[in-house]
Coordinates of C-alpha atoms and ligand atoms in Angstrom, one line a residue:
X641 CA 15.0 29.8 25.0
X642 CA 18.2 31.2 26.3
X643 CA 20.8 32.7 23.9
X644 CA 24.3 31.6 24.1
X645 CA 27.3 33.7 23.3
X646 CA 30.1 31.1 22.3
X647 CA 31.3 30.6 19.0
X648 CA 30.2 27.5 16.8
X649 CA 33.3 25.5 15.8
X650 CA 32.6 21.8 16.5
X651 CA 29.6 20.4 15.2
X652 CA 28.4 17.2 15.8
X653 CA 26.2 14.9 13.6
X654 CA 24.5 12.1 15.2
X655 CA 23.7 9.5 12.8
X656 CA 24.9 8.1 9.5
X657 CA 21.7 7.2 7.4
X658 CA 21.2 9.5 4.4
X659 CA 19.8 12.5 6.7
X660 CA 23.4 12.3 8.6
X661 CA 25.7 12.1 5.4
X662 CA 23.5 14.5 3.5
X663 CA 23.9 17.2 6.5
X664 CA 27.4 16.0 6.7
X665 CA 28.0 16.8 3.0
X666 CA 26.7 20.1 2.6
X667 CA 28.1 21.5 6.4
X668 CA 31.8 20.2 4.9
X669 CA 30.8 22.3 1.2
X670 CA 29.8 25.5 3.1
X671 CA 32.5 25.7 5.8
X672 CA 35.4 24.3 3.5
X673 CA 39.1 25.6 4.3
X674 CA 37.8 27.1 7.9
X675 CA 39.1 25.7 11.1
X676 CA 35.7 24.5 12.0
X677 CA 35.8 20.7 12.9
X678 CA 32.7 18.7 11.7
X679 CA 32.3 15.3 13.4
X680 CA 29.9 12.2 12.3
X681 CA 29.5 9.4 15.0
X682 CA 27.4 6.5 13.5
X683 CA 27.1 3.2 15.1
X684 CA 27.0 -0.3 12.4
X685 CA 25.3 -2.4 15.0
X686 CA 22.0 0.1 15.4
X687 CA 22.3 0.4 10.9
X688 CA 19.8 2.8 9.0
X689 CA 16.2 2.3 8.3
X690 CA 16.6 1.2 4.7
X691 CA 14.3 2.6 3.1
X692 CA 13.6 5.8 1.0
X693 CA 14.2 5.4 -3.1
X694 CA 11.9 8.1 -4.8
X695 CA 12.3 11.9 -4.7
X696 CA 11.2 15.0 -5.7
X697 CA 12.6 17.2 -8.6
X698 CA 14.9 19.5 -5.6
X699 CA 17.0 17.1 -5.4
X700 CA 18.8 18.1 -8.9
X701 CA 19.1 21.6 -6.6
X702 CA 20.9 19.8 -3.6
X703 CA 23.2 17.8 -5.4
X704 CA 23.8 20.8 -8.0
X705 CA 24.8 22.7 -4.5
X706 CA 27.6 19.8 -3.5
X707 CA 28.6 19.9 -7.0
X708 CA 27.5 16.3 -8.4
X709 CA 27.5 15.6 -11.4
X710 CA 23.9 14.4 -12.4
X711 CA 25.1 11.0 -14.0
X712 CA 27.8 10.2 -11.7
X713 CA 24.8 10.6 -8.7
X714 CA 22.8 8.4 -11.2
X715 CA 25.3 5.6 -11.8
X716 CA 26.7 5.5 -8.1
X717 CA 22.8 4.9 -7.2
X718 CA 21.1 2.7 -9.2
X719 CA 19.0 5.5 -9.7
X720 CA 16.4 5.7 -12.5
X721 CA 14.3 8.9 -13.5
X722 CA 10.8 9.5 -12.2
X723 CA 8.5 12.2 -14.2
X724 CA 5.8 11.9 -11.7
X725 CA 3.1 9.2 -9.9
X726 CA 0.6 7.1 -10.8
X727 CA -1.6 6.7 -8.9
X728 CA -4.3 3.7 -8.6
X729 CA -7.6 3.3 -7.3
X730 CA -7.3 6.7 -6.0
X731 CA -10.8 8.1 -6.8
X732 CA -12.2 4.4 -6.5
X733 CA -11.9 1.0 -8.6
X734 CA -10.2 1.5 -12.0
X735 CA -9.9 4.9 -11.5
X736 CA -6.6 6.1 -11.9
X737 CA -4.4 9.3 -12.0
X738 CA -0.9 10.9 -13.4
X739 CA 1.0 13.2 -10.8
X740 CA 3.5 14.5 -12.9
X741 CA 6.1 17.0 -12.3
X742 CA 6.3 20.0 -14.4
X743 CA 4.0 22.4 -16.1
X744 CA 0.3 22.5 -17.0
X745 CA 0.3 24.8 -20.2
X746 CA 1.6 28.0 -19.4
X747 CA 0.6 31.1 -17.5
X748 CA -1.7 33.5 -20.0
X749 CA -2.1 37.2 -19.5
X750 CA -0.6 36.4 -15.3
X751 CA -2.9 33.9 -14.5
X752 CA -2.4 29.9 -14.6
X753 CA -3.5 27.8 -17.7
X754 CA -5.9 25.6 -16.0
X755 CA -8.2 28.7 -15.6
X756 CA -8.5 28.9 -19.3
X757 CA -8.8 25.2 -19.9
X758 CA -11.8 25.0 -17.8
X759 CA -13.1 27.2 -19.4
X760 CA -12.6 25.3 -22.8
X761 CA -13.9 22.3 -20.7
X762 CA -17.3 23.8 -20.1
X763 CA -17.3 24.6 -23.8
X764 CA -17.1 21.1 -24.6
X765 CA -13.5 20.5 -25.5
X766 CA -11.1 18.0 -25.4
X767 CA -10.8 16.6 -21.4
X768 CA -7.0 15.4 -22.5
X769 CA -5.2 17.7 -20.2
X770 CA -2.3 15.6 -20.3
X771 CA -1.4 16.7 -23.4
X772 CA -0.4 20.3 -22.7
X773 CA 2.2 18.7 -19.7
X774 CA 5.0 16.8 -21.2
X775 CA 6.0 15.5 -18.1
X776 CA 2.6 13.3 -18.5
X777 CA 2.9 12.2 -22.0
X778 CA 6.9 11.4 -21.8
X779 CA 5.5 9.6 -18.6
X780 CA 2.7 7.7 -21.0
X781 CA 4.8 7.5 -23.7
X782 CA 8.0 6.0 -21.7
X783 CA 10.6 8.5 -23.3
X784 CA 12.9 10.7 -22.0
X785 CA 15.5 13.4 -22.0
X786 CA 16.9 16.1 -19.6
X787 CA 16.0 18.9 -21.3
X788 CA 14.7 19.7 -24.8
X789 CA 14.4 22.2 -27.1
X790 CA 12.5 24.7 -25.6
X791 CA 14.1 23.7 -21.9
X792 CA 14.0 21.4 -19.1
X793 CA 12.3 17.9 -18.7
X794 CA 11.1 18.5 -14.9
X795 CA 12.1 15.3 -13.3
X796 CA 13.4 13.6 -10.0
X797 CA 14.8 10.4 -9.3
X798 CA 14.6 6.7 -7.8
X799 CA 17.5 5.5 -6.2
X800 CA 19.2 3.1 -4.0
X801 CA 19.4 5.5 -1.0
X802 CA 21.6 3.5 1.0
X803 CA 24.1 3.8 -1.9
X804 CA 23.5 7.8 -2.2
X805 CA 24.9 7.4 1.5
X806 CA 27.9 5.9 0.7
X807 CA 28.4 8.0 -1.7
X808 CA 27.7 11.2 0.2
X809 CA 30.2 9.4 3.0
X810 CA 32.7 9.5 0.6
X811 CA 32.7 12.9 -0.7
X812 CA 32.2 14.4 3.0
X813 CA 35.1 12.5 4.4
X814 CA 37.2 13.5 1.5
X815 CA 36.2 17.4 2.4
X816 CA 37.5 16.7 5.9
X817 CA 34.3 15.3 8.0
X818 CA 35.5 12.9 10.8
X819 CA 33.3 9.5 11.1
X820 CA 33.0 8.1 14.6
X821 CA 32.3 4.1 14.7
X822 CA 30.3 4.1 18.5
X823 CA 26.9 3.8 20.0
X824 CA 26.3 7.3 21.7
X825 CA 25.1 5.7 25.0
X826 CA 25.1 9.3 27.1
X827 CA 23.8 12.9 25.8
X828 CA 25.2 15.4 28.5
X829 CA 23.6 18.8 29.2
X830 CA 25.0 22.1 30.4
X831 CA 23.5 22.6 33.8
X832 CA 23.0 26.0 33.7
X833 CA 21.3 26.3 30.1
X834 CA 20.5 23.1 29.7
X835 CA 22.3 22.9 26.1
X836 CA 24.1 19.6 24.7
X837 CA 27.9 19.2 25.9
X838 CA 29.1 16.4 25.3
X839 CA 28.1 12.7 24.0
X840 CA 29.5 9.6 25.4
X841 CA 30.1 6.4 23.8
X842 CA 29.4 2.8 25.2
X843 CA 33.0 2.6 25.2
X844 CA 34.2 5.6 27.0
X845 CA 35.2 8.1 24.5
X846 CA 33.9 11.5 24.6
X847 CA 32.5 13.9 21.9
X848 CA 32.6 17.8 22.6
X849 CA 30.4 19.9 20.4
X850 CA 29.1 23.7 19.8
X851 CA 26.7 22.2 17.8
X852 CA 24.8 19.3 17.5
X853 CA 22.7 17.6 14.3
X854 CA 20.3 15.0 15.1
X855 CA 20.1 12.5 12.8
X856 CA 20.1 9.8 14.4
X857 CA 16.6 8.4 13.1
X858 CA 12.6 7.7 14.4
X859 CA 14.4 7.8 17.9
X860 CA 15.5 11.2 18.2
X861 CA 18.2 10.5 20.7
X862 CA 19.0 14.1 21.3
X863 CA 15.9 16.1 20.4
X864 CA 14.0 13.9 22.2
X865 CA 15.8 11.7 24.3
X866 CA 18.1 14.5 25.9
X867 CA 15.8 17.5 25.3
X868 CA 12.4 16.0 25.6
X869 CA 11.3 18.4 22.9
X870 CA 7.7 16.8 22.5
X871 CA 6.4 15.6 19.4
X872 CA 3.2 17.4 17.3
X873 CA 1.3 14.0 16.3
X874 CA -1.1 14.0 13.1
X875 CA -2.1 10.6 13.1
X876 CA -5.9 11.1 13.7
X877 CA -5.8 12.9 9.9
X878 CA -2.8 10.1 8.9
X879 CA -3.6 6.8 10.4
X880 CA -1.1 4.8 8.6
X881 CA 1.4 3.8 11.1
X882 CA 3.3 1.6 9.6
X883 CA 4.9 -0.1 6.4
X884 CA 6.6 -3.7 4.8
X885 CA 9.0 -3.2 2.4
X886 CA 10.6 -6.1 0.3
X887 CA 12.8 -5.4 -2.6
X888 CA 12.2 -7.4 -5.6
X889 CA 14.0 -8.6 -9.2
X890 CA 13.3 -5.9 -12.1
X891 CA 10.9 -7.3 -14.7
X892 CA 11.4 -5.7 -18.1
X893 CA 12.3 -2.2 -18.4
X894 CA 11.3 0.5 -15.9
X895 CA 8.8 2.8 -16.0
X896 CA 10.1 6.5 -15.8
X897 CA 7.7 6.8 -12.7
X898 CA 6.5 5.7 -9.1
X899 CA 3.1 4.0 -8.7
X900 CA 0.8 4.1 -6.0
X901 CA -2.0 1.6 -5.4
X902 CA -5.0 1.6 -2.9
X903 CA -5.0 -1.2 -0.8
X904 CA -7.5 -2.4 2.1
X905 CA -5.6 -0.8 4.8
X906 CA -3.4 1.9 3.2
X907 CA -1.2 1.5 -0.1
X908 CA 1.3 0.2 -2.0
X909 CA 4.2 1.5 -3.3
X910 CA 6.7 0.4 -6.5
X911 CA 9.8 2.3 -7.5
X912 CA 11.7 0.9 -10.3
X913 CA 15.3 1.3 -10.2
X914 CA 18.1 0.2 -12.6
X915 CA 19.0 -2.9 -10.5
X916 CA 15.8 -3.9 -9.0
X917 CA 12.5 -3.0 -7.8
X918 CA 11.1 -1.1 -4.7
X919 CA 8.2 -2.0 -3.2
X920 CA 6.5 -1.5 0.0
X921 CA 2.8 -1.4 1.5
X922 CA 1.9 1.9 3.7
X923 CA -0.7 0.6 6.3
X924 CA -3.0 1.4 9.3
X925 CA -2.0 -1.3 12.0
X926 CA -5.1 -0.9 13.6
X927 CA -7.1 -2.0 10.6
X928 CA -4.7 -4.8 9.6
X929 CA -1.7 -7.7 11.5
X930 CA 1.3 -7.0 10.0
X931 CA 1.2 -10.7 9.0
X932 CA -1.8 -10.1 7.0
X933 CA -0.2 -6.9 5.4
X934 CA 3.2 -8.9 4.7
X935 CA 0.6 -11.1 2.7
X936 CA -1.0 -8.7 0.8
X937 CA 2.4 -7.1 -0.3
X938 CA 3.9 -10.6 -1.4
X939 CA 0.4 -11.2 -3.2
X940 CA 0.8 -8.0 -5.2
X941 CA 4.7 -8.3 -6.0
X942 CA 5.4 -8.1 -10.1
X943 CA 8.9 -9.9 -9.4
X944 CA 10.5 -12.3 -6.9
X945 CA 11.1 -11.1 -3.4
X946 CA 15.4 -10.2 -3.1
X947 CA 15.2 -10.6 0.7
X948 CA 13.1 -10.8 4.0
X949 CA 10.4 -8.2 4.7
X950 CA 11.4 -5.2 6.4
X951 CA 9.0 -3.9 9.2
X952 CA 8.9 -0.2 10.1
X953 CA 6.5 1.8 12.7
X954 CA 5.9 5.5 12.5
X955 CA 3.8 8.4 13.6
X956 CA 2.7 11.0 11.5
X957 CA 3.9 14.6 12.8
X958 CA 7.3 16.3 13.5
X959 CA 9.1 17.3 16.8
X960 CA 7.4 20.4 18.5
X961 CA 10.7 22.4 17.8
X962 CA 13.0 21.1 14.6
X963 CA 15.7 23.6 16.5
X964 CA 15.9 23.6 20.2
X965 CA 18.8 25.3 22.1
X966 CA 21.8 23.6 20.4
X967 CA 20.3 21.0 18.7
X968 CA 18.7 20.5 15.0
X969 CA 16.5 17.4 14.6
X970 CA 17.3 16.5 10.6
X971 CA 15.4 13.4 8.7
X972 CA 13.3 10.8 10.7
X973 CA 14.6 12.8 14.1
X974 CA 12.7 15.5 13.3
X975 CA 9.4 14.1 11.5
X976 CA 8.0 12.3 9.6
X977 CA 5.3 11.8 6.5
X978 CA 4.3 8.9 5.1
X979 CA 6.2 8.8 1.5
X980 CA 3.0 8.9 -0.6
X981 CA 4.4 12.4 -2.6
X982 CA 8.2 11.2 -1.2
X983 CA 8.9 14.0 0.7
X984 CA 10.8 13.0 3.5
X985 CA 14.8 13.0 1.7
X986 CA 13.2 16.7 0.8
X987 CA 12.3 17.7 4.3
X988 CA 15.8 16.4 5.1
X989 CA 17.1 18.8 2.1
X990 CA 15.4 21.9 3.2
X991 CA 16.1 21.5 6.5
X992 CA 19.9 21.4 6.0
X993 CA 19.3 24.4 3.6
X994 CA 17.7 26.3 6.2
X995 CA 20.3 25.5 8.9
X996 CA 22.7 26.7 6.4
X997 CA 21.3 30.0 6.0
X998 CA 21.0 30.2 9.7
X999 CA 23.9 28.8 10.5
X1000 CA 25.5 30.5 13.8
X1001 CA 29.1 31.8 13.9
X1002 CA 29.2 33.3 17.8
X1003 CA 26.1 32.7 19.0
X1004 CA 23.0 31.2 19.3
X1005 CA 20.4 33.5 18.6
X1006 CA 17.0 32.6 19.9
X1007 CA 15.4 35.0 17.6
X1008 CA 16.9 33.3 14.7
X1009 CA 15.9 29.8 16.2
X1010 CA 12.5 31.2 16.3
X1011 CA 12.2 31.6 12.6
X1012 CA 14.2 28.3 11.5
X1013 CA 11.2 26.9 14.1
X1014 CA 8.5 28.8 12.1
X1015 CA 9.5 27.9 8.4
X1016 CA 10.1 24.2 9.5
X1017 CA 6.7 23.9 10.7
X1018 CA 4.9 25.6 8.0
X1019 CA 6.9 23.4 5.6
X1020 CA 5.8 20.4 7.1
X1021 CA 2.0 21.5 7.2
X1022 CA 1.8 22.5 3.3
X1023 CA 2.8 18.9 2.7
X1024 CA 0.7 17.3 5.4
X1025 CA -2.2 19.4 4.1
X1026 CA -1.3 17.8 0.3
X1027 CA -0.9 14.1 1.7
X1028 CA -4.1 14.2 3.3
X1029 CA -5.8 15.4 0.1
X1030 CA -5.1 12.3 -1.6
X1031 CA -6.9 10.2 1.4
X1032 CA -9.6 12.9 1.8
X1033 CA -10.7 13.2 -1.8
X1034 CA -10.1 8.9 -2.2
X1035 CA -14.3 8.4 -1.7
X1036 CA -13.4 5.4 -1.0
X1037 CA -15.7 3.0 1.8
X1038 CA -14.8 -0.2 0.8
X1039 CA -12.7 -1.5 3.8
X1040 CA -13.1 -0.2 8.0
X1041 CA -9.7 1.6 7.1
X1042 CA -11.5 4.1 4.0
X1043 CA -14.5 4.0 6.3
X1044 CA -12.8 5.8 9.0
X1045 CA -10.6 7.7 7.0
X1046 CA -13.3 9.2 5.3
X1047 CA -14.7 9.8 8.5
X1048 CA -11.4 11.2 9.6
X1049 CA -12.0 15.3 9.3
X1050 CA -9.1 17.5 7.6
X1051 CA -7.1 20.5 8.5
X1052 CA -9.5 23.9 8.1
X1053 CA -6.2 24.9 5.6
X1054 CA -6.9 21.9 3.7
X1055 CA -10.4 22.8 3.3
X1056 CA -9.7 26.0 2.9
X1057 CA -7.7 25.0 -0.5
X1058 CA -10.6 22.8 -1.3
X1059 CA -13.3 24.8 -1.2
X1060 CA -11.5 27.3 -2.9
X1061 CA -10.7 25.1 -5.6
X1062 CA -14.8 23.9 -6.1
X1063 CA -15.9 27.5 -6.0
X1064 CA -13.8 29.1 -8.2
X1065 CA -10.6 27.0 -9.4
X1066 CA -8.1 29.3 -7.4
X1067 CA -5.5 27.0 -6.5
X1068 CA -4.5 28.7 -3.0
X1069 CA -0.7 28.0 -2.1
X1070 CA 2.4 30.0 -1.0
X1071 CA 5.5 31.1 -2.2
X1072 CA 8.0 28.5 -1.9
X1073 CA 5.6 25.4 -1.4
X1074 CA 6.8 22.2 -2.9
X1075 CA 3.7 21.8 -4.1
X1076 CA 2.3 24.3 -6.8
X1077 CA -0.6 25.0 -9.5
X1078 CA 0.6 21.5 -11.7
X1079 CA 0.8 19.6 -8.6
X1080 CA -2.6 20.4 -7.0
X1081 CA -4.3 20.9 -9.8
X1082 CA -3.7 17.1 -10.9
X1083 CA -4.3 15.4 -7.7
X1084 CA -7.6 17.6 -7.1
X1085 CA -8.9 17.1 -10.5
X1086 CA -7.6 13.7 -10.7
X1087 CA -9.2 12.3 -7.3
X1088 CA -12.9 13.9 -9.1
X1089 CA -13.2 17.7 -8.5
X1090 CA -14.4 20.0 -10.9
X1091 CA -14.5 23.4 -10.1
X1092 CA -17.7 24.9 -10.6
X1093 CA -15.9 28.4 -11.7
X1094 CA -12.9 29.8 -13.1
X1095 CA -10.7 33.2 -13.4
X1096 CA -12.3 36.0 -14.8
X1097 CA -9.4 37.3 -17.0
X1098 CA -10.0 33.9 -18.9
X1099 CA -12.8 35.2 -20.5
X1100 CA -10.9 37.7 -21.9
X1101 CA -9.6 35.8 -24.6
X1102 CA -11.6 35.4 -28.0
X1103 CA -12.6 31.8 -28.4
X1104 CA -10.5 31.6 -31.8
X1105 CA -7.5 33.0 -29.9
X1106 CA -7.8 30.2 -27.4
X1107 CA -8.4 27.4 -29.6
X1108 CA -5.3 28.8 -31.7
X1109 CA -3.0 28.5 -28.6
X1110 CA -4.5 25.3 -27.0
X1111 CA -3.1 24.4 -30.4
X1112 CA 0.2 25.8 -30.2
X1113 CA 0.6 24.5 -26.5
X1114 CA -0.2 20.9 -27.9
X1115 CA 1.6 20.7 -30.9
X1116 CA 5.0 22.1 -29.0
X1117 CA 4.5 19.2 -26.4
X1118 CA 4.4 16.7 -29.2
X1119 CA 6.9 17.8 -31.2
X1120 CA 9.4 18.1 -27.8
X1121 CA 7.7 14.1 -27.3
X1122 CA 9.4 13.5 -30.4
X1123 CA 12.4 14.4 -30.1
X1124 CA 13.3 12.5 -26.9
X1125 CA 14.9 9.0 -27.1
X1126 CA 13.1 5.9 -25.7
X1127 CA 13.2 5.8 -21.8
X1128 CA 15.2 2.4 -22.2
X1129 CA 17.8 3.8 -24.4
X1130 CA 18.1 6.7 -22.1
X1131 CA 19.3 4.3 -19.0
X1132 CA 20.9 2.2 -21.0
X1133 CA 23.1 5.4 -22.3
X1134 CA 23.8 5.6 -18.5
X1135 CA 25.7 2.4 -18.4
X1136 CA 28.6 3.3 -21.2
Ligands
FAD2182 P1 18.1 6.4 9.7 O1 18.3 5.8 8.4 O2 17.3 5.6 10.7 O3 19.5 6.6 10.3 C1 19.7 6.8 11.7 C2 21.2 6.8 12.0 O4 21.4 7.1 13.4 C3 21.9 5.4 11.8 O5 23.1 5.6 11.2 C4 22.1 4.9 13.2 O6 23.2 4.0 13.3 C5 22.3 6.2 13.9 N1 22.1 6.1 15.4 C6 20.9 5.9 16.0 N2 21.1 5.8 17.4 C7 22.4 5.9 17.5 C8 23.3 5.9 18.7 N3 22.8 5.7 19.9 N4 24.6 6.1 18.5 C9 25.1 6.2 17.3 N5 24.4 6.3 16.2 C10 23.1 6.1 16.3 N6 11.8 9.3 2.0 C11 11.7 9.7 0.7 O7 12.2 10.8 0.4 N7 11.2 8.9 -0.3 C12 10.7 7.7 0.0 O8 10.2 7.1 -0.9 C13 10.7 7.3 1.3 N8 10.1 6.1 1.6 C14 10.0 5.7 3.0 C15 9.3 4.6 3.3 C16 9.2 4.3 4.7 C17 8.4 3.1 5.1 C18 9.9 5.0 5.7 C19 9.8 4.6 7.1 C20 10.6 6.1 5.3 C21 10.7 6.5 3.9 N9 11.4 7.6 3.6 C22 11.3 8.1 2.3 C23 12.1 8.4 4.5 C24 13.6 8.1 4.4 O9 13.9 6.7 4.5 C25 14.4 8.8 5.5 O10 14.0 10.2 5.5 C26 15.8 8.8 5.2 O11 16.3 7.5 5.0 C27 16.6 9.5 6.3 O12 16.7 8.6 7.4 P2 17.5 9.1 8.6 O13 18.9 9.2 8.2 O14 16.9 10.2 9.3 O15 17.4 7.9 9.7

């Protein structure tokens, strides 16, 4: 790629679904009081996808960077709390698992807990792991706080996304953003360099811009449509291709966390907010008619169905190049992954964050483009590779769709991590991955592996000096159980 000498000062976001507004927020917070101009052009008549309500614990980091106050975000939203997943028939037929967010015990002489509990596993102990995480047992027991005693409740949220764009509209327009009401009909390219000049609108109007955010959804109008950028497809690991999602009325009080249920050609999602519930079914279209999948969500619906089913297609991957020349792909633009672990409002967060740190002043620097390019992509694999270990470790072979799947293959670095984990409980992972010890440690386990091994330093501790801390670990996660207030009373606290 060419580097070009000019200095940034109009940027241009394409796109006003969450992606755009979130982008648009944090550009308007970093450059505040410069004479930079940041333009959002959005057009009513295309709308957003509509969907996108559960999160992962970053978000508190994003929102902490714009300056929002946690319970405002939590009131504008509808948003509930979510500790972690459930997930059901993962492993096969009443078999199911908690995903939660936090800790695992804690670290012990520089190596992670779980090393020492297998070892207290092989000795015959108590297979409760749950009960050295609090995340799980709040999660179990349907309490919750913020933070307690001895620090924070690791959490994320549920939320009405569409609302968290409004919301984010608001605040970036009031920090100086300029929304555009148009369809961009026209992306126009230098002709020497082959960078974005200038959009036109169905009606005429112009947009200049230095430059330009792509956020204008699965489409990719300007990574794609203008650049032709090419697109790094994974759907021979992901099949699932597409989803129905139906919102529908909340029956008794929400559970502090999403669930996820095997189905025949994919799964189901349910996301319980304050107001209402999500839910949606994640499915292989070659393995089911989207009638027949529309059926199967409306015969597993807990309440009554709030409005018509909404359809979506997707493809598993991410644009070949997230940056390319003048251009950053941000939120369904740039890729996408089904929302089993709800990644993708994360991927949008990172990405901004990266820009951010790259962000040019006089120039585009194709080195620096290089390694926004480099990160992106190895962000996007590390979650891939934990997606896929739910379907790869699912031993399910009930349906053509688990048939093929298990047939499917995985990434070598997937199984890479899982042999490691068999042989010897080494959880492999990188700094800076979403994903960490807890969170592989609970899917791999939970989905039936048990390593055959385990650290060597864990042997180092006398069997009464274990047992006396396995004790210590359990009785603090009870007693900080105790003193949290009953989920219910929590939200409700919300509300005065
Ligand atoms: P969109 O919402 O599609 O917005 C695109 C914008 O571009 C719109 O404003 C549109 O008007 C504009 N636009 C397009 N073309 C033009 C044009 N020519 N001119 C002007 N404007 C234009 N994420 C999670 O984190 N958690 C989840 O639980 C989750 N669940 C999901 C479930 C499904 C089935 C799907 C498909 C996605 C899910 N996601 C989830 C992803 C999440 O919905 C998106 O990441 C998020 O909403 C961002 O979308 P977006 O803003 O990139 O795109």
């Amino acid at each position: 790629m060419s580097a070009r000498s000019r200095p940034v000062r109009d940027i241009v976001i394409v796109g006003g679904g969450s992606a755009g507004w979130m982008a648009a927020a944090a550009l308007a917070r970093a450059l505040s009081g410069q004479p930079r101009r940041i333009t959002l052009v959005e057009s009513e008549a295309i709308g957003t996808v509509g969907v996108g309500e559960a999160t992962v614990p970053p978000i508190h980091e994003f929102n902490a960077y714009l300056r929002i106050d946690p319970a405002d975000f939590l009131r504008a939203t509808n948003g509930t709390v979510k500790l972690g997943i459930r997930f059901e028939g993962w492993g096969g037929d009443g078999h199911g698992y908690f995903h939660p967010f936090g800790y695992f015990g804690v670290e012990m002489a520089g190596i992670h807990f779980h090393h020492y509990w297998l070892r207290h596993l092989e000795a015959g102990g108590d297979p409760d792991w749950e009960a050295y995480c609090l995340e799980s047992m709040a999660a179990r027991a349907q309490r919750f706080a913020p933070a307690t005693a001895y620090g924070p409740v690791h959490h994320a949220v549920h939320f009405d996304a569409a609302a968290y764009a409004r919301f984010l509209r608001d605040y970036a327009e009031r920090m100086g953003v300029v929304r555009i009401e148009g369809r961009v009909a026209e992306v126009r390219l230098d002709t020497e360099d082959g960078f974005i000049e200038v959009l036109a609108l169905d009606d005429g109007r112009t947009i200049a811009g230095d430059l330009f955010v792509d956020c204008s959804g699965f489409r990719g109008l300007l990574i794609e449509g203008a650049l032709g950028t090419g697109y790094e497809e994974w759907s021979h690991w992901l099949p699932c291709d597409s989803a129905v999602a139906m919102p529908t009325t909340r029956e008794g009080d929400p559970a502090p966390f999403t669930r996820s249920t095997v189905r025949d050609a994919g799964w189901q999602w349910h996301i319980p907010l304050q107001h209402r519930d999500g839910n949606g079914y994640v499915y292989s279209s070659a393995h089911q008619d989207h009638d027949e999948a529309e059926d199967l969500l409306r015969s597993h619906l807990d309440g009554t169905p709030l409005s018509d089913a909404n359809r979506l297609r997707f493809m598993a991957g991410h644009r070949k190049r997230i940056w390319n020349r003048n251009c950053v792909a941000i939120g369904l633009a740039g890729g996408f992954l089904e929302p089993l672990e709800s990644t993708s409002i994360h991927l949008v967060q990172t990405t901004i964050i990266r820009l951010l740190s790259m962000l040019p002043r006089d120039s585009i620097d194709p080195h620096v483009v290089a390694r926004f390019n480099r990160d992106a992509l190895r962000e996007y694999a590390a979650i891939r590779d934990f997606v896929i270990a739910h379907y790869a470790l699912a031993g399910r072979e009930d349906t053509p769709f688990w048939r093929d799947v298990a047939a499917a293959g995985i990434p070598d670095s997937l199984a890479e991590r899982i042999e490691a984990f068999r042989a010897t409980g080494n959880i492999l992972f990188e700094a800076g991955d979403l994903f960490g010890p807890t969170n592989w440690y609970a899917v791999l386990t939970g989905q039936g592996i048990r390593p055959r091994s385990w650290h060597p330093v864990a042997d180092s501790l006398p069997a009464a000096e274990m047992a006396a801390r396995f004790a210590t670990l359990r009785g603090r996660t009870a007693e900080q159980l105790a003193q949290m207030p009953r989920y219910a009373d929590f939200l409700r606290g919300l509300s005065v």
